[in-house]
Amino acid sequence: MLVLNEADTRAALPWGDLIEALRVMFRDGCEMPVRHHHDVAVPGEEAATLLLMPAWQPGSYIGVKMVSVFPGNTGRDLPAIHGSYLLSSGKTGQLLAIIDGAELTARRTAAASAVAADYLAAKDARRMLMVGAGRLSLNLIEAHACVRPICEVTIWARDARKAEATAAQLDLPGVTVAVSTDLEAAARQADLISCATLSSQPLIRGEWLKDGAHLDLVGAFKPSMRESDDRAVERASLFVDTRDGALSEGGDLVQPLRAGIIAAGAVRADLAELAGGRHPGRTEPGEITLFKSVGAALEDLAGAILAFERSRPN
């Protein structure tokens, strides 16, 4: 049985291979039950949460991601979130690998956005704005640079020091990086905007989006959270990773749906339809596109299979 730590997992998931693995998995599909969400009592503390996200390809692989969220860990100087991925044989049930869940999640999330951008962003998109400076920011920049000729990256975060720290870590040949404190000015110039924040209020406004821009919304994974305003949703052609997930969990679409700003039918395609050639993606040079993701278990399965097959002994 393989055990892949954070560094092992990162090394086993190079961007090009991971992006293609997700594209194929979305195209071909897999069995993906609704995720399990359980409250776990912790005596004397706020309850913890256990998340179980299974997916499988019959006769091939079975995988499940286990994530625990213990709010009380903040007082113990421990991470609140822990996660592992268990990959088993779909023929025998034998456990094949335990993979670092946090690194797998971060990389597959960015790769899914890159798959979407390959269909939705302008072919000549060169200027990227990264909104947010958390763990996902570097992953998103690197993944998008694999599918589009990004040569200028601007990073904006509420804490400019975090944006500076993220900029200092970015090392992509031929790519210049800068930090901006003027979000509107940076957004108006960007060909591709990627947001990965925990914001509960809109950050990107539709009036800022230039013709042909692509907006990638990765944060705001609860209905109460939001990274874009109603005008952005109104102006853009809307795409999602999965309809069930994005239309029930992603605040950027859930809130305008509830307000009657858009209807569920406004979503033009999901990643399965894009990867399967059932929708062409961007159709006009000046079209504004918006992709909203909340994550799906098939992304974890695709990444775990790739990591296992690249790492197992010959």
PDB file of C-alpha atoms in Angstrom:
ATOM      1  CA  MET A   1       0.000   0.000   0.000  1.00  0.00           C
ATOM      2  CA  LEU A   2       1.273   3.454  -0.909  1.00  0.00           C
ATOM      3  CA  VAL A   3       1.214   6.345   1.531  1.00  0.00           C
ATOM      4  CA  LEU A   4       1.679   9.718  -0.173  1.00  0.00           C
ATOM      5  CA  ASN A   5       2.381  12.726   2.048  1.00  0.00           C
ATOM      6  CA  GLU A   6       1.919  16.341   0.972  1.00  0.00           C
ATOM      7  CA  ALA A   7       5.186  16.540  -0.972  1.00  0.00           C
ATOM      8  CA  ASP A   8       4.655  13.118  -2.570  1.00  0.00           C
ATOM      9  CA  THR A   9       1.145  14.077  -3.652  1.00  0.00           C
ATOM     10  CA  ARG A  10       2.311  17.344  -5.176  1.00  0.00           C
ATOM     11  CA  ALA A  11       5.079  15.603  -7.107  1.00  0.00           C
ATOM     12  CA  ALA A  12       2.659  12.960  -8.405  1.00  0.00           C
ATOM     13  CA  LEU A  13       0.205  15.531  -9.790  1.00  0.00           C
ATOM     14  CA  PRO A  14       1.964  17.707 -12.406  1.00  0.00           C
ATOM     15  CA  TRP A  15      -0.410  20.247 -13.886  1.00  0.00           C
ATOM     16  CA  GLY A  16      -0.521  19.049 -17.461  1.00  0.00           C
ATOM     17  CA  ASP A  17      -1.257  15.440 -16.543  1.00  0.00           C
ATOM     18  CA  LEU A  18      -3.736  16.391 -13.825  1.00  0.00           C
ATOM     19  CA  ILE A  19      -5.682  18.753 -16.080  1.00  0.00           C
ATOM     20  CA  GLU A  20      -6.013  16.036 -18.698  1.00  0.00           C
ATOM     21  CA  ALA A  21      -6.992  13.438 -16.082  1.00  0.00           C
ATOM     22  CA  LEU A  22      -9.844  15.647 -14.910  1.00  0.00           C
ATOM     23  CA  ARG A  23     -10.915  16.393 -18.472  1.00  0.00           C
ATOM     24  CA  VAL A  24     -11.160  12.662 -19.216  1.00  0.00           C
ATOM     25  CA  MET A  25     -12.979  11.916 -15.953  1.00  0.00           C
ATOM     26  CA  PHE A  26     -15.559  14.632 -16.596  1.00  0.00           C
ATOM     27  CA  ARG A  27     -15.978  13.346 -20.149  1.00  0.00           C
ATOM     28  CA  ASP A  28     -16.326   9.673 -19.226  1.00  0.00           C
ATOM     29  CA  GLY A  29     -17.959  10.058 -15.822  1.00  0.00           C
ATOM     30  CA  CYS A  30     -18.050   7.850 -12.732  1.00  0.00           C
ATOM     31  CA  GLU A  31     -20.417   6.874  -9.946  1.00  0.00           C
ATOM     32  CA  MET A  32     -20.658   9.793  -7.527  1.00  0.00           C
ATOM     33  CA  PRO A  33     -23.156   9.578  -4.634  1.00  0.00           C
ATOM     34  CA  VAL A  34     -24.138  12.648  -2.652  1.00  0.00           C
ATOM     35  CA  ARG A  35     -21.486  13.524  -0.099  1.00  0.00           C
ATOM     36  CA  HIS A  36     -22.101  12.477   3.513  1.00  0.00           C
ATOM     37  CA  HIS A  37     -22.164  15.244   6.113  1.00  0.00           C
ATOM     38  CA  HIS A  38     -22.216  14.277   9.788  1.00  0.00           C
ATOM     39  CA  ASP A  39     -22.119  16.318  12.987  1.00  0.00           C
ATOM     40  CA  VAL A  40     -19.761  14.824  15.574  1.00  0.00           C
ATOM     41  CA  ALA A  41     -20.162  15.785  19.233  1.00  0.00           C
ATOM     42  CA  VAL A  42     -17.035  16.944  21.054  1.00  0.00           C
ATOM     43  CA  PRO A  43     -17.753  17.160  24.806  1.00  0.00           C
ATOM     44  CA  GLY A  44     -17.282  20.667  26.121  1.00  0.00           C
ATOM     45  CA  GLU A  45     -16.629  22.151  22.670  1.00  0.00           C
ATOM     46  CA  GLU A  46     -18.363  23.133  19.467  1.00  0.00           C
ATOM     47  CA  ALA A  47     -19.403  20.082  17.455  1.00  0.00           C
ATOM     48  CA  ALA A  48     -17.045  18.792  14.785  1.00  0.00           C
ATOM     49  CA  THR A  49     -18.007  17.821  11.237  1.00  0.00           C
ATOM     50  CA  LEU A  50     -17.155  14.659   9.327  1.00  0.00           C
ATOM     51  CA  LEU A  51     -17.406  14.754   5.529  1.00  0.00           C
ATOM     52  CA  LEU A  52     -17.247  11.618   3.387  1.00  0.00           C
ATOM     53  CA  MET A  53     -17.024  12.011  -0.392  1.00  0.00           C
ATOM     54  CA  PRO A  54     -17.122   8.694  -2.301  1.00  0.00           C
ATOM     55  CA  ALA A  55     -16.754   8.005  -6.021  1.00  0.00           C
ATOM     56  CA  TRP A  56     -15.878   4.956  -8.101  1.00  0.00           C
ATOM     57  CA  GLN A  57     -15.411   3.518 -11.552  1.00  0.00           C
ATOM     58  CA  PRO A  58     -16.980   0.045 -11.620  1.00  0.00           C
ATOM     59  CA  GLY A  59     -14.312  -2.624 -11.859  1.00  0.00           C
ATOM     60  CA  SER A  60     -11.496  -0.096 -11.714  1.00  0.00           C
ATOM     61  CA  TYR A  61     -11.056   2.093  -8.644  1.00  0.00           C
ATOM     62  CA  ILE A  62     -13.036   3.105  -5.556  1.00  0.00           C
ATOM     63  CA  GLY A  63     -12.140   6.246  -3.645  1.00  0.00           C
ATOM     64  CA  VAL A  64     -13.377   8.179  -0.660  1.00  0.00           C
ATOM     65  CA  LYS A  65     -12.142  11.449   0.800  1.00  0.00           C
ATOM     66  CA  MET A  66     -12.529  11.821   4.548  1.00  0.00           C
ATOM     67  CA  VAL A  67     -12.399  15.344   5.912  1.00  0.00           C
ATOM     68  CA  SER A  68     -12.822  16.317   9.559  1.00  0.00           C
ATOM     69  CA  VAL A  69     -13.401  19.866  10.765  1.00  0.00           C
ATOM     70  CA  PHE A  70     -12.724  20.444  14.487  1.00  0.00           C
ATOM     71  CA  PRO A  71     -13.291  24.139  15.350  1.00  0.00           C
ATOM     72  CA  GLY A  72     -11.849  23.588  18.835  1.00  0.00           C
ATOM     73  CA  ASN A  73      -8.422  22.914  17.361  1.00  0.00           C
ATOM     74  CA  THR A  74      -7.802  26.640  17.052  1.00  0.00           C
ATOM     75  CA  GLY A  75      -7.318  26.705  20.829  1.00  0.00           C
ATOM     76  CA  ARG A  76      -4.888  23.812  20.631  1.00  0.00           C
ATOM     77  CA  ASP A  77      -2.715  25.403  17.952  1.00  0.00           C
ATOM     78  CA  LEU A  78      -3.722  22.640  15.529  1.00  0.00           C
ATOM     79  CA  PRO A  79      -5.266  22.871  12.042  1.00  0.00           C
ATOM     80  CA  ALA A  80      -9.045  22.802  12.170  1.00  0.00           C
ATOM     81  CA  ILE A  81      -9.276  20.723   8.982  1.00  0.00           C
ATOM     82  CA  HIS A  82      -7.695  17.340   8.313  1.00  0.00           C
ATOM     83  CA  GLY A  83      -8.226  15.197   5.260  1.00  0.00           C
ATOM     84  CA  SER A  84      -7.088  11.953   3.696  1.00  0.00           C
ATOM     85  CA  TYR A  85      -8.004  10.128   0.513  1.00  0.00           C
ATOM     86  CA  LEU A  86      -8.356   6.344   0.467  1.00  0.00           C
ATOM     87  CA  LEU A  87      -8.021   4.672  -2.935  1.00  0.00           C
ATOM     88  CA  SER A  88      -9.002   1.013  -3.317  1.00  0.00           C
ATOM     89  CA  SER A  89      -9.221  -1.531  -6.097  1.00  0.00           C
ATOM     90  CA  GLY A  90     -12.586  -1.672  -7.813  1.00  0.00           C
ATOM     91  CA  LYS A  91     -12.061  -5.379  -8.455  1.00  0.00           C
ATOM     92  CA  THR A  92     -10.960  -6.667  -5.066  1.00  0.00           C
ATOM     93  CA  GLY A  93     -11.589  -3.841  -2.601  1.00  0.00           C
ATOM     94  CA  GLN A  94      -7.920  -3.922  -1.586  1.00  0.00           C
ATOM     95  CA  LEU A  95      -6.696  -0.612  -0.183  1.00  0.00           C
ATOM     96  CA  LEU A  96      -4.103   0.706  -2.621  1.00  0.00           C
ATOM     97  CA  ALA A  97      -3.112   4.132  -1.341  1.00  0.00           C
ATOM     98  CA  ILE A  98      -3.633   6.779   1.330  1.00  0.00           C
ATOM     99  CA  ILE A  99      -3.105  10.220  -0.174  1.00  0.00           C
ATOM    100  CA  ASP A 100      -2.758  13.621   1.488  1.00  0.00           C
ATOM    101  CA  GLY A 101      -6.258  15.075   1.246  1.00  0.00           C
ATOM    102  CA  ALA A 102      -5.417  18.765   1.514  1.00  0.00           C
ATOM    103  CA  GLU A 103      -2.829  18.748  -1.294  1.00  0.00           C
ATOM    104  CA  LEU A 104      -5.021  16.575  -3.508  1.00  0.00           C
ATOM    105  CA  THR A 105      -7.963  18.947  -2.979  1.00  0.00           C
ATOM    106  CA  ALA A 106      -5.945  22.086  -3.657  1.00  0.00           C
ATOM    107  CA  ARG A 107      -4.464  20.766  -6.885  1.00  0.00           C
ATOM    108  CA  ARG A 108      -7.600  19.172  -8.302  1.00  0.00           C
ATOM    109  CA  THR A 109      -9.581  22.343  -7.567  1.00  0.00           C
ATOM    110  CA  ALA A 110      -7.147  24.461  -9.558  1.00  0.00           C
ATOM    111  CA  ALA A 111      -6.991  21.875 -12.321  1.00  0.00           C
ATOM    112  CA  ALA A 112     -10.794  21.909 -12.680  1.00  0.00           C
ATOM    113  CA  SER A 113     -10.688  25.676 -13.154  1.00  0.00           C
ATOM    114  CA  ALA A 114      -8.002  25.223 -15.804  1.00  0.00           C
ATOM    115  CA  VAL A 115     -10.127  22.651 -17.644  1.00  0.00           C
ATOM    116  CA  ALA A 116     -12.966  25.163 -17.677  1.00  0.00           C
ATOM    117  CA  ALA A 117     -10.704  28.020 -18.790  1.00  0.00           C
ATOM    118  CA  ASP A 118      -9.469  25.911 -21.697  1.00  0.00           C
ATOM    119  CA  TYR A 119     -13.018  26.025 -23.095  1.00  0.00           C
ATOM    120  CA  LEU A 120     -14.090  29.435 -21.820  1.00  0.00           C
ATOM    121  CA  ALA A 121     -11.170  31.889 -21.611  1.00  0.00           C
ATOM    122  CA  ALA A 122     -10.045  33.782 -24.704  1.00  0.00           C
ATOM    123  CA  LYS A 123      -7.303  31.908 -26.554  1.00  0.00           C
ATOM    124  CA  ASP A 124      -4.979  34.913 -26.231  1.00  0.00           C
ATOM    125  CA  ALA A 125      -5.714  35.630 -22.542  1.00  0.00           C
ATOM    126  CA  ARG A 126      -2.451  37.035 -21.164  1.00  0.00           C
ATOM    127  CA  ARG A 127      -3.328  39.179 -18.157  1.00  0.00           C
ATOM    128  CA  MET A 128      -4.521  37.332 -15.063  1.00  0.00           C
ATOM    129  CA  LEU A 129      -5.837  38.780 -11.820  1.00  0.00           C
ATOM    130  CA  MET A 130      -5.695  36.526  -8.766  1.00  0.00           C
ATOM    131  CA  VAL A 131      -8.133  37.649  -6.070  1.00  0.00           C
ATOM    132  CA  GLY A 132      -7.072  36.128  -2.775  1.00  0.00           C
ATOM    133  CA  ALA A 133      -3.698  35.025  -1.456  1.00  0.00           C
ATOM    134  CA  GLY A 134      -4.486  31.790   0.341  1.00  0.00           C
ATOM    135  CA  ARG A 135      -3.277  28.274  -0.340  1.00  0.00           C
ATOM    136  CA  LEU A 136      -5.146  27.974  -3.634  1.00  0.00           C
ATOM    137  CA  SER A 137      -3.793  31.150  -5.219  1.00  0.00           C
ATOM    138  CA  LEU A 138      -0.459  29.787  -6.434  1.00  0.00           C
ATOM    139  CA  ASN A 139      -2.118  26.605  -7.635  1.00  0.00           C
ATOM    140  CA  LEU A 140      -4.684  28.533  -9.650  1.00  0.00           C
ATOM    141  CA  ILE A 141      -2.074  30.765 -11.266  1.00  0.00           C
ATOM    142  CA  GLU A 142       0.107  27.804 -12.228  1.00  0.00           C
ATOM    143  CA  ALA A 143      -2.825  25.750 -13.541  1.00  0.00           C
ATOM    144  CA  HIS A 144      -4.251  28.584 -15.653  1.00  0.00           C
ATOM    145  CA  ALA A 145      -0.803  29.277 -17.082  1.00  0.00           C
ATOM    146  CA  CYS A 146      -0.815  25.702 -18.428  1.00  0.00           C
ATOM    147  CA  VAL A 147      -3.817  26.341 -20.684  1.00  0.00           C
ATOM    148  CA  ARG A 148      -3.437  30.014 -21.602  1.00  0.00           C
ATOM    149  CA  PRO A 149      -0.429  32.208 -22.532  1.00  0.00           C
ATOM    150  CA  ILE A 150      -0.408  34.087 -19.216  1.00  0.00           C
ATOM    151  CA  CYS A 151       2.471  36.565 -19.095  1.00  0.00           C
ATOM    152  CA  GLU A 152       1.225  39.086 -16.509  1.00  0.00           C
ATOM    153  CA  VAL A 153      -0.205  38.197 -13.104  1.00  0.00           C
ATOM    154  CA  THR A 154      -1.591  40.685 -10.607  1.00  0.00           C
ATOM    155  CA  ILE A 155      -2.444  39.570  -7.082  1.00  0.00           C
ATOM    156  CA  TRP A 156      -4.946  41.356  -4.856  1.00  0.00           C
ATOM    157  CA  ALA A 157      -5.820  40.459  -1.286  1.00  0.00           C
ATOM    158  CA  ARG A 158      -7.372  42.305   1.613  1.00  0.00           C
ATOM    159  CA  ASP A 159      -4.053  41.895   3.405  1.00  0.00           C
ATOM    160  CA  ALA A 160      -1.442  43.294   1.024  1.00  0.00           C
ATOM    161  CA  ARG A 161       1.301  41.557   2.987  1.00  0.00           C
ATOM    162  CA  LYS A 162      -0.169  38.173   2.116  1.00  0.00           C
ATOM    163  CA  ALA A 163      -0.388  39.208  -1.519  1.00  0.00           C
ATOM    164  CA  GLU A 164       3.274  40.208  -1.437  1.00  0.00           C
ATOM    165  CA  ALA A 165       4.226  36.883   0.133  1.00  0.00           C
ATOM    166  CA  THR A 166       2.329  34.960  -2.530  1.00  0.00           C
ATOM    167  CA  ALA A 167       3.909  37.029  -5.301  1.00  0.00           C
ATOM    168  CA  ALA A 168       7.363  36.260  -3.913  1.00  0.00           C
ATOM    169  CA  GLN A 169       6.669  32.517  -4.183  1.00  0.00           C
ATOM    170  CA  LEU A 170       5.539  32.607  -7.806  1.00  0.00           C
ATOM    171  CA  ASP A 171       8.207  31.397 -10.186  1.00  0.00           C
ATOM    172  CA  LEU A 172       6.901  30.907 -13.719  1.00  0.00           C
ATOM    173  CA  PRO A 173       9.250  31.510 -16.660  1.00  0.00           C
ATOM    174  CA  GLY A 174       8.185  34.479 -18.746  1.00  0.00           C
ATOM    175  CA  VAL A 175       5.546  35.624 -16.261  1.00  0.00           C
ATOM    176  CA  THR A 176       5.776  38.960 -14.484  1.00  0.00           C
ATOM    177  CA  VAL A 177       3.962  39.350 -11.174  1.00  0.00           C
ATOM    178  CA  ALA A 178       2.746  42.428  -9.331  1.00  0.00           C
ATOM    179  CA  VAL A 179       0.622  43.239  -6.313  1.00  0.00           C
ATOM    180  CA  SER A 180      -2.272  45.692  -6.572  1.00  0.00           C
ATOM    181  CA  THR A 181      -4.215  47.529  -3.901  1.00  0.00           C
ATOM    182  CA  ASP A 182      -6.733  48.802  -6.481  1.00  0.00           C
ATOM    183  CA  LEU A 183      -9.039  45.874  -7.218  1.00  0.00           C
ATOM    184  CA  GLU A 184     -11.218  47.752  -9.704  1.00  0.00           C
ATOM    185  CA  ALA A 185      -8.295  48.928 -11.822  1.00  0.00           C
ATOM    186  CA  ALA A 186      -6.770  45.455 -11.864  1.00  0.00           C
ATOM    187  CA  ALA A 187     -10.075  43.807 -12.757  1.00  0.00           C
ATOM    188  CA  ARG A 188     -10.760  46.198 -15.630  1.00  0.00           C
ATOM    189  CA  GLN A 189      -7.465  45.209 -17.273  1.00  0.00           C
ATOM    190  CA  ALA A 190      -7.649  41.450 -16.727  1.00  0.00           C
ATOM    191  CA  ASP A 191      -8.374  38.888 -19.407  1.00  0.00           C
ATOM    192  CA  LEU A 192      -8.834  36.197 -16.765  1.00  0.00           C
ATOM    193  CA  ILE A 193      -9.889  36.762 -13.155  1.00  0.00           C
ATOM    194  CA  SER A 194      -9.691  33.955 -10.629  1.00  0.00           C
ATOM    195  CA  CYS A 195     -11.192  34.354  -7.149  1.00  0.00           C
ATOM    196  CA  ALA A 196     -10.454  32.078  -4.205  1.00  0.00           C
ATOM    197  CA  THR A 197     -11.682  33.802  -1.056  1.00  0.00           C
ATOM    198  CA  LEU A 198     -14.058  33.312   1.848  1.00  0.00           C
ATOM    199  CA  SER A 199     -15.890  36.551   1.101  1.00  0.00           C
ATOM    200  CA  SER A 200     -19.529  36.950   2.079  1.00  0.00           C
ATOM    201  CA  GLN A 201     -19.879  40.123  -0.003  1.00  0.00           C
ATOM    202  CA  PRO A 202     -19.244  40.610  -3.744  1.00  0.00           C
ATOM    203  CA  LEU A 203     -15.680  41.562  -4.642  1.00  0.00           C
ATOM    204  CA  ILE A 204     -15.822  41.610  -8.446  1.00  0.00           C
ATOM    205  CA  ARG A 205     -18.456  43.836 -10.038  1.00  0.00           C
ATOM    206  CA  GLY A 206     -19.921  43.144 -13.435  1.00  0.00           C
ATOM    207  CA  GLU A 207     -19.338  46.664 -14.672  1.00  0.00           C
ATOM    208  CA  TRP A 208     -15.576  46.097 -14.275  1.00  0.00           C
ATOM    209  CA  LEU A 209     -15.433  43.123 -16.640  1.00  0.00           C
ATOM    210  CA  LYS A 210     -14.073  43.980 -20.065  1.00  0.00           C
ATOM    211  CA  ASP A 211     -15.404  42.372 -23.211  1.00  0.00           C
ATOM    212  CA  GLY A 212     -13.973  38.880 -23.608  1.00  0.00           C
ATOM    213  CA  ALA A 213     -13.065  38.447 -19.936  1.00  0.00           C
ATOM    214  CA  HIS A 214     -13.324  35.114 -18.137  1.00  0.00           C
ATOM    215  CA  LEU A 215     -14.292  35.026 -14.447  1.00  0.00           C
ATOM    216  CA  ASP A 216     -13.303  31.942 -12.450  1.00  0.00           C
ATOM    217  CA  LEU A 217     -15.066  31.714  -9.072  1.00  0.00           C
ATOM    218  CA  VAL A 218     -13.609  29.097  -6.731  1.00  0.00           C
ATOM    219  CA  GLY A 219     -14.369  30.433  -3.242  1.00  0.00           C
ATOM    220  CA  ALA A 220     -17.839  31.243  -1.861  1.00  0.00           C
ATOM    221  CA  PHE A 221     -18.679  27.552  -1.393  1.00  0.00           C
ATOM    222  CA  LYS A 222     -21.718  28.248   0.815  1.00  0.00           C
ATOM    223  CA  PRO A 223     -25.013  29.891  -0.206  1.00  0.00           C
ATOM    224  CA  SER A 224     -24.271  32.759   2.190  1.00  0.00           C
ATOM    225  CA  MET A 225     -20.937  33.575   0.519  1.00  0.00           C
ATOM    226  CA  ARG A 226     -20.265  35.550  -2.631  1.00  0.00           C
ATOM    227  CA  GLU A 227     -17.388  36.809  -4.811  1.00  0.00           C
ATOM    228  CA  SER A 228     -19.309  38.448  -7.694  1.00  0.00           C
ATOM    229  CA  ASP A 229     -22.319  40.730  -7.890  1.00  0.00           C
ATOM    230  CA  ASP A 230     -25.632  40.387  -9.748  1.00  0.00           C
ATOM    231  CA  ARG A 231     -24.384  42.462 -12.680  1.00  0.00           C
ATOM    232  CA  ALA A 232     -21.509  40.053 -13.304  1.00  0.00           C
ATOM    233  CA  VAL A 233     -23.924  37.131 -13.389  1.00  0.00           C
ATOM    234  CA  GLU A 234     -26.282  39.028 -15.689  1.00  0.00           C
ATOM    235  CA  ARG A 235     -23.544  39.982 -18.170  1.00  0.00           C
ATOM    236  CA  ALA A 236     -21.798  36.616 -18.350  1.00  0.00           C
ATOM    237  CA  SER A 237     -22.432  33.301 -20.020  1.00  0.00           C
ATOM    238  CA  LEU A 238     -22.680  30.950 -17.034  1.00  0.00           C
ATOM    239  CA  PHE A 239     -20.905  27.599 -16.643  1.00  0.00           C
ATOM    240  CA  VAL A 240     -20.428  25.293 -13.634  1.00  0.00           C
ATOM    241  CA  ASP A 241     -18.475  22.223 -12.561  1.00  0.00           C
ATOM    242  CA  THR A 242     -21.680  20.340 -11.665  1.00  0.00           C
ATOM    243  CA  ARG A 243     -25.179  21.764 -11.775  1.00  0.00           C
ATOM    244  CA  ASP A 244     -26.376  20.049  -8.603  1.00  0.00           C
ATOM    245  CA  GLY A 245     -23.439  21.360  -6.589  1.00  0.00           C
ATOM    246  CA  ALA A 246     -23.106  24.887  -7.949  1.00  0.00           C
ATOM    247  CA  LEU A 247     -26.836  25.609  -7.963  1.00  0.00           C
ATOM    248  CA  SER A 248     -27.342  24.443  -4.385  1.00  0.00           C
ATOM    249  CA  GLU A 249     -24.076  25.476  -2.673  1.00  0.00           C
ATOM    250  CA  GLY A 250     -22.386  28.302  -4.594  1.00  0.00           C
ATOM    251  CA  GLY A 251     -23.622  31.655  -3.346  1.00  0.00           C
ATOM    252  CA  ASP A 252     -22.622  33.418  -6.572  1.00  0.00           C
ATOM    253  CA  LEU A 253     -25.452  31.567  -8.326  1.00  0.00           C
ATOM    254  CA  VAL A 254     -27.729  30.594  -5.435  1.00  0.00           C
ATOM    255  CA  GLN A 255     -28.345  34.189  -4.360  1.00  0.00           C
ATOM    256  CA  PRO A 256     -29.279  35.581  -7.803  1.00  0.00           C
ATOM    257  CA  LEU A 257     -31.411  32.481  -8.376  1.00  0.00           C
ATOM    258  CA  ARG A 258     -33.359  33.126  -5.181  1.00  0.00           C
ATOM    259  CA  ALA A 259     -33.718  36.797  -6.099  1.00  0.00           C
ATOM    260  CA  GLY A 260     -35.062  35.982  -9.556  1.00  0.00           C
ATOM    261  CA  ILE A 261     -32.107  37.627 -11.288  1.00  0.00           C
ATOM    262  CA  ILE A 262     -31.417  34.420 -13.215  1.00  0.00           C
ATOM    263  CA  ALA A 263     -33.134  31.069 -13.721  1.00  0.00           C
ATOM    264  CA  ALA A 264     -31.501  27.657 -13.392  1.00  0.00           C
ATOM    265  CA  GLY A 265     -31.692  27.368 -17.160  1.00  0.00           C
ATOM    266  CA  ALA A 266     -29.247  30.277 -17.475  1.00  0.00           C
ATOM    267  CA  VAL A 267     -26.389  27.836 -16.872  1.00  0.00           C
ATOM    268  CA  ARG A 268     -25.231  26.922 -20.356  1.00  0.00           C
ATOM    269  CA  ALA A 269     -23.158  23.845 -19.562  1.00  0.00           C
ATOM    270  CA  ASP A 270     -21.277  21.954 -16.892  1.00  0.00           C
ATOM    271  CA  LEU A 271     -17.787  20.480 -17.182  1.00  0.00           C
ATOM    272  CA  ALA A 272     -19.106  17.110 -18.323  1.00  0.00           C
ATOM    273  CA  GLU A 273     -20.871  18.767 -21.253  1.00  0.00           C
ATOM    274  CA  LEU A 274     -17.831  20.873 -22.123  1.00  0.00           C
ATOM    275  CA  ALA A 275     -15.393  17.955 -21.896  1.00  0.00           C
ATOM    276  CA  GLY A 276     -17.764  15.704 -23.815  1.00  0.00           C
ATOM    277  CA  GLY A 277     -18.120  18.174 -26.680  1.00  0.00           C
ATOM    278  CA  ARG A 278     -21.821  18.727 -26.067  1.00  0.00           C
ATOM    279  CA  HIS A 279     -21.262  22.474 -25.684  1.00  0.00           C
ATOM    280  CA  PRO A 280     -18.543  24.469 -27.468  1.00  0.00           C
ATOM    281  CA  GLY A 281     -17.796  26.826 -24.569  1.00  0.00           C
ATOM    282  CA  ARG A 282     -16.893  30.353 -25.648  1.00  0.00           C
ATOM    283  CA  THR A 283     -18.569  31.216 -28.958  1.00  0.00           C
ATOM    284  CA  GLU A 284     -17.810  34.935 -29.445  1.00  0.00           C
ATOM    285  CA  PRO A 285     -14.573  36.937 -28.980  1.00  0.00           C
ATOM    286  CA  GLY A 286     -16.307  39.579 -26.871  1.00  0.00           C
ATOM    287  CA  GLU A 287     -18.319  37.114 -24.780  1.00  0.00           C
ATOM    288  CA  ILE A 288     -17.895  37.375 -21.004  1.00  0.00           C
ATOM    289  CA  THR A 289     -17.766  33.924 -19.411  1.00  0.00           C
ATOM    290  CA  LEU A 290     -18.208  32.923 -15.770  1.00  0.00           C
ATOM    291  CA  PHE A 291     -17.315  29.560 -14.253  1.00  0.00           C
ATOM    292  CA  LYS A 292     -18.522  28.639 -10.776  1.00  0.00           C
ATOM    293  CA  SER A 293     -17.112  25.577  -9.012  1.00  0.00           C
ATOM    294  CA  VAL A 294     -17.816  24.036  -5.627  1.00  0.00           C
ATOM    295  CA  GLY A 295     -15.893  20.788  -6.101  1.00  0.00           C
ATOM    296  CA  ALA A 296     -16.940  17.256  -6.962  1.00  0.00           C
ATOM    297  CA  ALA A 297     -15.856  13.828  -5.775  1.00  0.00           C
ATOM    298  CA  LEU A 298     -14.952  12.742  -9.303  1.00  0.00           C
ATOM    299  CA  GLU A 299     -12.174  15.368  -9.299  1.00  0.00           C
ATOM    300  CA  ASP A 300     -10.637  13.750  -6.213  1.00  0.00           C
ATOM    301  CA  LEU A 301     -10.946  10.305  -7.780  1.00  0.00           C
ATOM    302  CA  ALA A 302      -9.254  11.427 -11.003  1.00  0.00           C
ATOM    303  CA  GLY A 303      -6.388  12.991  -9.065  1.00  0.00           C
ATOM    304  CA  ALA A 304      -5.990  10.021  -6.736  1.00  0.00           C
ATOM    305  CA  ILE A 305      -5.839   7.547  -9.615  1.00  0.00           C
ATOM    306  CA  LEU A 306      -3.208   9.671 -11.348  1.00  0.00           C
ATOM    307  CA  ALA A 307      -1.137  10.004  -8.177  1.00  0.00           C
ATOM    308  CA  PHE A 308      -1.307   6.252  -7.512  1.00  0.00           C
ATOM    309  CA  GLU A 309      -0.459   5.204 -11.061  1.00  0.00           C
ATOM    310  CA  ARG A 310       2.485   7.614 -11.248  1.00  0.00           C
ATOM    311  CA  SER A 311       3.824   6.573  -7.829  1.00  0.00           C
ATOM    312  CA  ARG A 312       3.356   2.810  -7.616  1.00  0.00           C
ATOM    313  CA  PRO A 313       6.396   0.598  -8.133  1.00  0.00           C
ATOM    314  CA  ASN A 314       6.742  -0.863 -11.619  1.00  0.00           C
TER     315      ASN A 314
END
